[in-house]
């Protein structure tokens, strides 16, 4: 395992937020959960969740997964691996105040159909208190 350079926190000096499609689910993917764990030690994970992910979590291969299905952000076919996973993240730097968070994945209705048709990835959002307090 590679260690961080001495004195380096992994975050810029100014307030920042890591975000994107990391394609690693700490509980259920074949990725590098050790790398994700090192990142998570330097950020705030607000655990954004959705009702759509929770509802889809019991279908097919998803039923055997270990992670909370409400946290899933990727929706793949339920009849073969990998199933649904948490692979998209918005991770504010530690010290930034998180006001709310979620995953846009409605469980039912017209917006649920729009989300399904748009992408296999769901939109992750995090509200933070800005500007941050002076340190």
Backbone as CSV, one residue per row, in Angstrom:
resi,resn,N_x,N_y,N_z,CA_x,CA_y,CA_z,C_x,C_y,C_z
1,UNK,0.834,-1.172,0.000,0.000,0.000,0.000,0.886,1.245,0.000
2,UNK,0.598,2.179,-0.875,1.346,3.420,-0.967,0.908,4.362,0.145
3,UNK,1.854,5.032,0.783,1.496,5.988,1.824,1.527,7.397,1.244
4,UNK,0.858,8.330,1.937,0.847,9.724,1.523,2.215,10.330,1.821
5,UNK,2.688,11.251,0.990,3.948,11.931,1.283,3.869,12.636,2.637
6,UNK,4.974,12.717,3.325,5.026,13.329,4.650,4.464,14.750,4.611
7,UNK,3.504,15.031,5.501,2.920,16.367,5.606,1.830,16.663,4.606
8,UNK,1.594,15.795,3.639,0.578,16.060,2.627,-0.762,15.530,3.096
9,UNK,-1.791,16.357,3.063,-3.120,15.942,3.533,-3.961,15.354,2.413
10,UNK,-3.575,15.562,1.171,-4.369,15.080,0.050,-5.404,16.083,-0.403
11,UNK,-5.550,17.193,0.300,-6.514,18.228,-0.059,-5.782,19.538,-0.313
12,UNK,-6.287,20.355,-1.219,-5.678,21.665,-1.443,-5.782,22.527,-0.185
13,UNK,-5.007,23.609,-0.142,-5.026,24.518,1.000,-6.366,25.242,1.107
14,UNK,-7.018,25.495,-0.010,-8.319,26.174,-0.017,-9.438,25.136,0.082
15,UNK,-10.616,25.561,0.533,-11.736,24.612,0.600,-11.984,23.967,-0.767
16,UNK,-12.226,22.679,-0.746,-12.418,21.947,-1.998,-13.445,20.836,-1.812
17,UNK,-13.784,20.244,-2.930,-14.747,19.149,-2.926,-14.345,18.179,-4.027
18,UNK,-14.126,16.924,-3.660,-13.833,15.894,-4.650,-15.161,15.349,-5.134
19,UNK,-15.307,15.231,-6.440,-16.572,14.747,-6.974,-16.321,14.027,-8.289
20,UNK,-17.201,13.083,-8.552,-17.113,12.395,-9.819,-17.473,10.930,-9.734
21,UNK,-17.292,10.279,-10.858,-17.560,8.852,-11.002,-16.276,8.116,-10.640
22,UNK,-16.202,7.607,-9.422,-15.002,6.918,-8.969,-15.017,5.431,-9.327
23,UNK,-16.189,4.889,-9.613,-16.346,3.474,-9.958,-15.778,2.531,-8.909
24,UNK,-15.917,2.913,-7.641,-15.540,2.045,-6.527,-16.673,2.074,-5.513
25,UNK,-17.172,0.920,-5.153,-18.144,0.782,-4.069,-17.425,0.063,-2.930
26,UNK,-17.309,0.723,-1.797,-16.523,0.168,-0.687,-17.050,-1.176,-0.203
27,UNK,-18.338,-1.415,-0.350,-18.922,-2.651,0.167,-19.075,-3.745,-0.877
28,UNK,-19.308,-3.388,-2.133,-19.747,-4.403,-3.091,-19.006,-4.471,-4.418
29,UNK,-18.010,-3.642,-4.665,-17.366,-3.704,-5.986,-16.040,-4.443,-5.920
30,UNK,-15.496,-4.688,-7.090,-14.192,-5.341,-7.201,-13.079,-4.309,-7.334
31,UNK,-13.387,-3.042,-7.121,-12.404,-1.970,-7.251,-11.373,-2.020,-6.141
32,UNK,-10.826,-0.872,-5.805,-9.798,-0.779,-4.769,-10.371,-0.063,-3.556
33,UNK,-11.078,-0.777,-2.703,-11.678,-0.121,-1.540,-10.638,0.498,-0.609
34,UNK,-9.388,-0.007,-0.632,-8.332,0.584,0.193,-8.025,2.005,-0.265
35,UNK,-8.021,2.239,-1.571,-7.782,3.581,-2.097,-8.932,4.507,-1.707
36,UNK,-10.159,4.015,-1.806,-11.320,4.805,-1.411,-11.265,5.131,0.082
37,UNK,-10.870,4.182,0.901,-10.783,4.410,2.344,-9.766,5.508,2.658
38,UNK,-8.646,5.545,1.939,-7.643,6.595,2.166,-8.203,7.965,1.802
39,UNK,-8.980,8.028,0.722,-9.619,9.296,0.354,-10.636,9.712,1.406
40,UNK,-11.443,8.773,1.838,-12.534,9.078,2.777,-12.004,9.609,4.105
41,UNK,-10.783,9.272,4.462,-10.208,9.763,5.713,-9.955,11.267,5.667
42,UNK,-9.993,11.863,4.475,-9.659,13.279,4.315,-10.850,14.148,3.934
43,UNK,-12.014,13.550,3.821,-13.202,14.281,3.375,-14.377,13.966,4.297
44,UNK,-15.472,14.677,4.061,-16.714,14.399,4.771,-17.631,13.615,3.851
45,UNK,-18.028,12.436,4.272,-18.977,11.637,3.506,-20.341,11.793,4.163
46,UNK,-21.216,12.549,3.522,-22.540,12.811,4.082,-23.519,11.664,3.824
47,UNK,-23.057,10.617,3.171,-23.881,9.431,2.864,-25.185,9.796,2.157
48,UNK,-25.095,10.457,0.988,-26.300,10.814,0.243,-27.087,9.556,-0.135
49,UNK,-28.393,9.624,0.010,-29.237,8.450,-0.201,-30.457,8.793,-1.047
50,UNK,-31.165,7.739,-1.489,-32.387,7.926,-2.282,-33.384,6.816,-1.993
51,UNK,-34.637,7.146,-2.209,-35.701,6.137,-2.104,-35.660,5.177,-3.288
52,UNK,-35.260,5.669,-4.461,-35.172,4.810,-5.640,-34.134,3.723,-5.477
53,UNK,-32.973,4.076,-4.937,-31.941,3.077,-4.675,-32.403,2.048,-3.667
54,UNK,-33.065,2.539,-2.611,-33.580,1.624,-1.585,-34.595,0.643,-2.204
55,UNK,-35.481,1.164,-3.042,-36.512,0.320,-3.656,-35.918,-0.701,-4.620
56,UNK,-34.848,-0.333,-5.324,-34.240,-1.230,-6.308,-33.284,-2.236,-5.665
57,UNK,-33.016,-2.091,-4.389,-31.989,-2.883,-3.729,-32.303,-4.330,-3.472
58,UNK,-33.543,-4.742,-3.643,-33.879,-6.138,-3.341,-34.051,-6.991,-4.593
59,UNK,-33.873,-6.402,-5.758,-34.098,-7.130,-7.006,-32.840,-7.866,-7.472
60,UNK,-32.979,-9.107,-7.870,-31.900,-9.872,-8.491,-30.633,-9.946,-7.667
61,UNK,-29.480,-9.694,-8.327,-28.180,-9.800,-7.659,-28.020,-8.785,-6.540
62,UNK,-28.806,-7.731,-6.557,-28.713,-6.702,-5.518,-29.065,-7.246,-4.138
63,UNK,-29.919,-8.244,-4.073,-30.372,-8.792,-2.794,-29.222,-9.382,-1.977
64,UNK,-28.147,-9.818,-2.629,-27.012,-10.431,-1.930,-25.912,-9.424,-1.577
65,UNK,-26.082,-8.161,-1.965,-25.046,-7.174,-1.690,-25.032,-6.776,-0.220
66,UNK,-23.861,-6.318,0.247,-23.667,-5.954,1.654,-23.987,-4.494,1.941
67,UNK,-23.758,-3.604,0.980,-23.946,-2.175,1.195,-25.411,-1.766,1.258
68,UNK,-25.662,-0.601,1.848,-27.009,-0.037,1.943,-27.468,0.367,0.541
69,UNK,-28.531,-0.224,0.015,-28.965,0.105,-1.350,-29.421,1.556,-1.509
70,UNK,-29.812,2.217,-0.436,-30.211,3.617,-0.528,-29.040,4.505,-0.936
71,UNK,-27.805,4.048,-0.717,-26.611,4.817,-1.075,-26.151,4.576,-2.512
72,UNK,-26.741,3.595,-3.198,-26.329,3.282,-4.568,-26.567,4.469,-5.491
73,UNK,-25.663,4.634,-6.452,-25.776,5.705,-7.440,-25.743,5.182,-8.870
74,UNK,-25.468,3.914,-9.040,-25.424,3.298,-10.364,-26.454,2.190,-10.447
75,UNK,-27.205,2.162,-11.535,-28.282,1.195,-11.726,-27.986,0.359,-12.962
76,UNK,-27.509,-0.872,-12.728,-27.206,-1.782,-13.822,-28.155,-2.972,-13.784
77,UNK,-28.181,-3.786,-14.832,-29.126,-4.907,-14.875,-29.063,-5.760,-13.600
78,UNK,-30.231,-6.158,-13.139,-30.350,-6.902,-11.884,-30.093,-8.394,-12.028
79,UNK,-29.966,-8.883,-13.273,-29.837,-10.328,-13.478,-28.388,-10.826,-13.513
80,UNK,-27.410,-9.905,-13.452,-25.999,-10.312,-13.466,-25.168,-9.253,-12.736
81,UNK,-24.006,-9.656,-12.221,-23.145,-8.681,-11.545,-22.732,-7.563,-12.493
82,UNK,-22.520,-6.353,-12.039,-22.328,-6.022,-10.635,-23.604,-5.668,-9.890
83,UNK,-24.724,-5.475,-10.584,-25.916,-4.970,-9.904,-25.748,-3.490,-9.612
84,UNK,-26.549,-2.973,-8.705,-26.480,-1.555,-8.369,-25.347,-1.314,-7.373
85,UNK,-24.623,-0.197,-7.550,-23.482,0.116,-6.707,-23.430,1.609,-6.399
86,UNK,-22.711,1.959,-5.353,-22.398,3.358,-5.072,-21.057,3.656,-5.744
87,UNK,-21.096,4.375,-6.859,-19.875,4.650,-7.623,-19.665,6.136,-7.918
88,UNK,-20.652,6.964,-7.610,-20.579,8.401,-7.864,-20.550,9.122,-6.519
89,UNK,-19.665,10.113,-6.399,-19.432,10.735,-5.103,-19.342,12.247,-5.203
90,UNK,-19.755,12.930,-4.138,-19.481,14.338,-3.890,-18.960,14.381,-2.461
91,UNK,-17.670,14.716,-2.308,-16.988,14.591,-1.023,-16.322,15.909,-0.632
92,UNK,-17.015,16.727,0.170,-16.420,17.988,0.610,-15.249,17.746,1.564
93,UNK,-14.291,18.642,1.504,-13.145,18.585,2.405,-13.631,18.658,3.850
94,UNK,-12.967,17.939,4.746,-13.302,18.010,6.163,-13.271,19.464,6.605
95,UNK,-14.210,19.833,7.465,-14.286,21.203,7.950,-15.360,22.014,7.253
96,UNK,-15.777,21.604,6.036,-16.889,22.278,5.378,-18.195,21.748,5.973
97,UNK,-19.101,22.641,6.284,-20.357,22.260,6.919,-21.363,21.783,5.865
98,UNK,-21.772,20.525,5.979,-22.755,19.947,5.058,-24.155,20.229,5.597
99,UNK,-24.998,20.837,4.757,-26.366,21.175,5.137,-27.369,20.105,4.719
100,UNK,-27.041,19.359,3.695,-27.930,18.315,3.199,-27.289,17.594,2.034
101,UNK,-27.831,16.424,1.699,-27.298,15.673,0.562,-28.314,14.638,0.117
102,UNK,-28.128,14.117,-1.070,-29.011,13.085,-1.571,-28.563,12.574,-2.926
103,UNK,-29.314,11.605,-3.418,-29.121,11.049,-4.754,-30.449,11.206,-5.476
104,UNK,-30.426,11.814,-6.650,-31.661,11.980,-7.415,-32.014,10.652,-8.071
105,UNK,-32.831,9.875,-7.369,-33.297,8.585,-7.866,-34.687,8.360,-7.285
106,UNK,-35.689,8.993,-7.881,-37.055,8.796,-7.394,-37.455,7.332,-7.524
107,UNK,-38.256,6.854,-6.585,-38.678,5.449,-6.594,-39.798,5.194,-7.600
108,UNK,-40.659,6.166,-7.807,-41.802,5.978,-8.698,-42.112,7.289,-9.428
109,UNK,-42.984,7.185,-10.410,-43.489,8.366,-11.099,-42.724,8.723,-12.352
110,UNK,-43.143,9.843,-12.937,-42.565,10.295,-14.199,-41.077,10.619,-14.063
111,UNK,-40.686,11.275,-12.959,-39.268,11.597,-12.776,-38.416,10.339,-12.626
112,UNK,-38.963,9.289,-12.062,-38.231,8.022,-11.966,-37.948,7.476,-13.362
113,UNK,-38.925,7.571,-14.250,-38.741,7.095,-15.618,-37.720,7.945,-16.371
114,UNK,-37.738,9.254,-16.132,-36.766,10.144,-16.762,-35.352,9.789,-16.299
115,UNK,-35.176,9.583,-14.999,-33.855,9.230,-14.461,-33.364,7.912,-15.045
116,UNK,-34.234,6.922,-15.147,-33.852,5.629,-15.713,-33.418,5.750,-17.169
117,UNK,-34.125,6.590,-17.929,-33.818,6.744,-19.348,-32.560,7.582,-19.580
118,UNK,-32.238,8.481,-18.657,-31.133,9.419,-18.856,-29.766,8.755,-18.763
119,UNK,-29.573,7.887,-17.776,-28.250,7.318,-17.550,-28.347,6.191,-16.539
120,UNK,-27.331,5.330,-16.516,-27.259,4.309,-15.470,-26.726,4.919,-14.172
121,UNK,-26.182,6.136,-14.245,-25.684,6.848,-13.065,-26.733,7.847,-12.601
122,UNK,-26.828,8.027,-11.291,-27.768,8.974,-10.713,-27.024,10.210,-10.226
123,UNK,-27.700,11.340,-10.235,-27.137,12.607,-9.810,-26.978,12.631,-8.292
124,UNK,-25.769,12.921,-7.823,-25.481,13.056,-6.401,-25.345,14.547,-6.105
125,UNK,-25.987,15.015,-5.026,-25.888,16.430,-4.666,-25.555,16.575,-3.179
126,UNK,-24.804,17.629,-2.873,-24.460,17.972,-1.502,-24.550,19.484,-1.376
127,UNK,-25.329,19.964,-0.410,-25.388,21.389,-0.087,-24.396,21.659,1.030
128,UNK,-23.551,22.682,0.841,-22.604,23.056,1.889,-22.822,24.519,2.252
129,UNK,-22.458,24.876,3.466,-22.536,26.247,3.938,-21.367,27.001,3.319
130,UNK,-21.678,28.040,2.499,-20.647,28.765,1.793,-20.860,30.251,1.978
131,UNK,-19.881,31.062,2.185,-18.475,30.677,2.259,-18.164,29.980,3.591
132,UNK,-17.098,29.188,3.601,-16.742,28.489,4.839,-16.259,29.471,5.903
133,UNK,-16.408,29.077,7.147,-15.935,29.902,8.251,-14.419,30.017,8.185
134,UNK,-13.916,31.164,8.597,-12.453,31.364,8.631,-11.836,30.424,9.646
135,UNK,-10.675,29.911,9.323,-9.994,28.995,10.234,-9.015,29.738,11.101
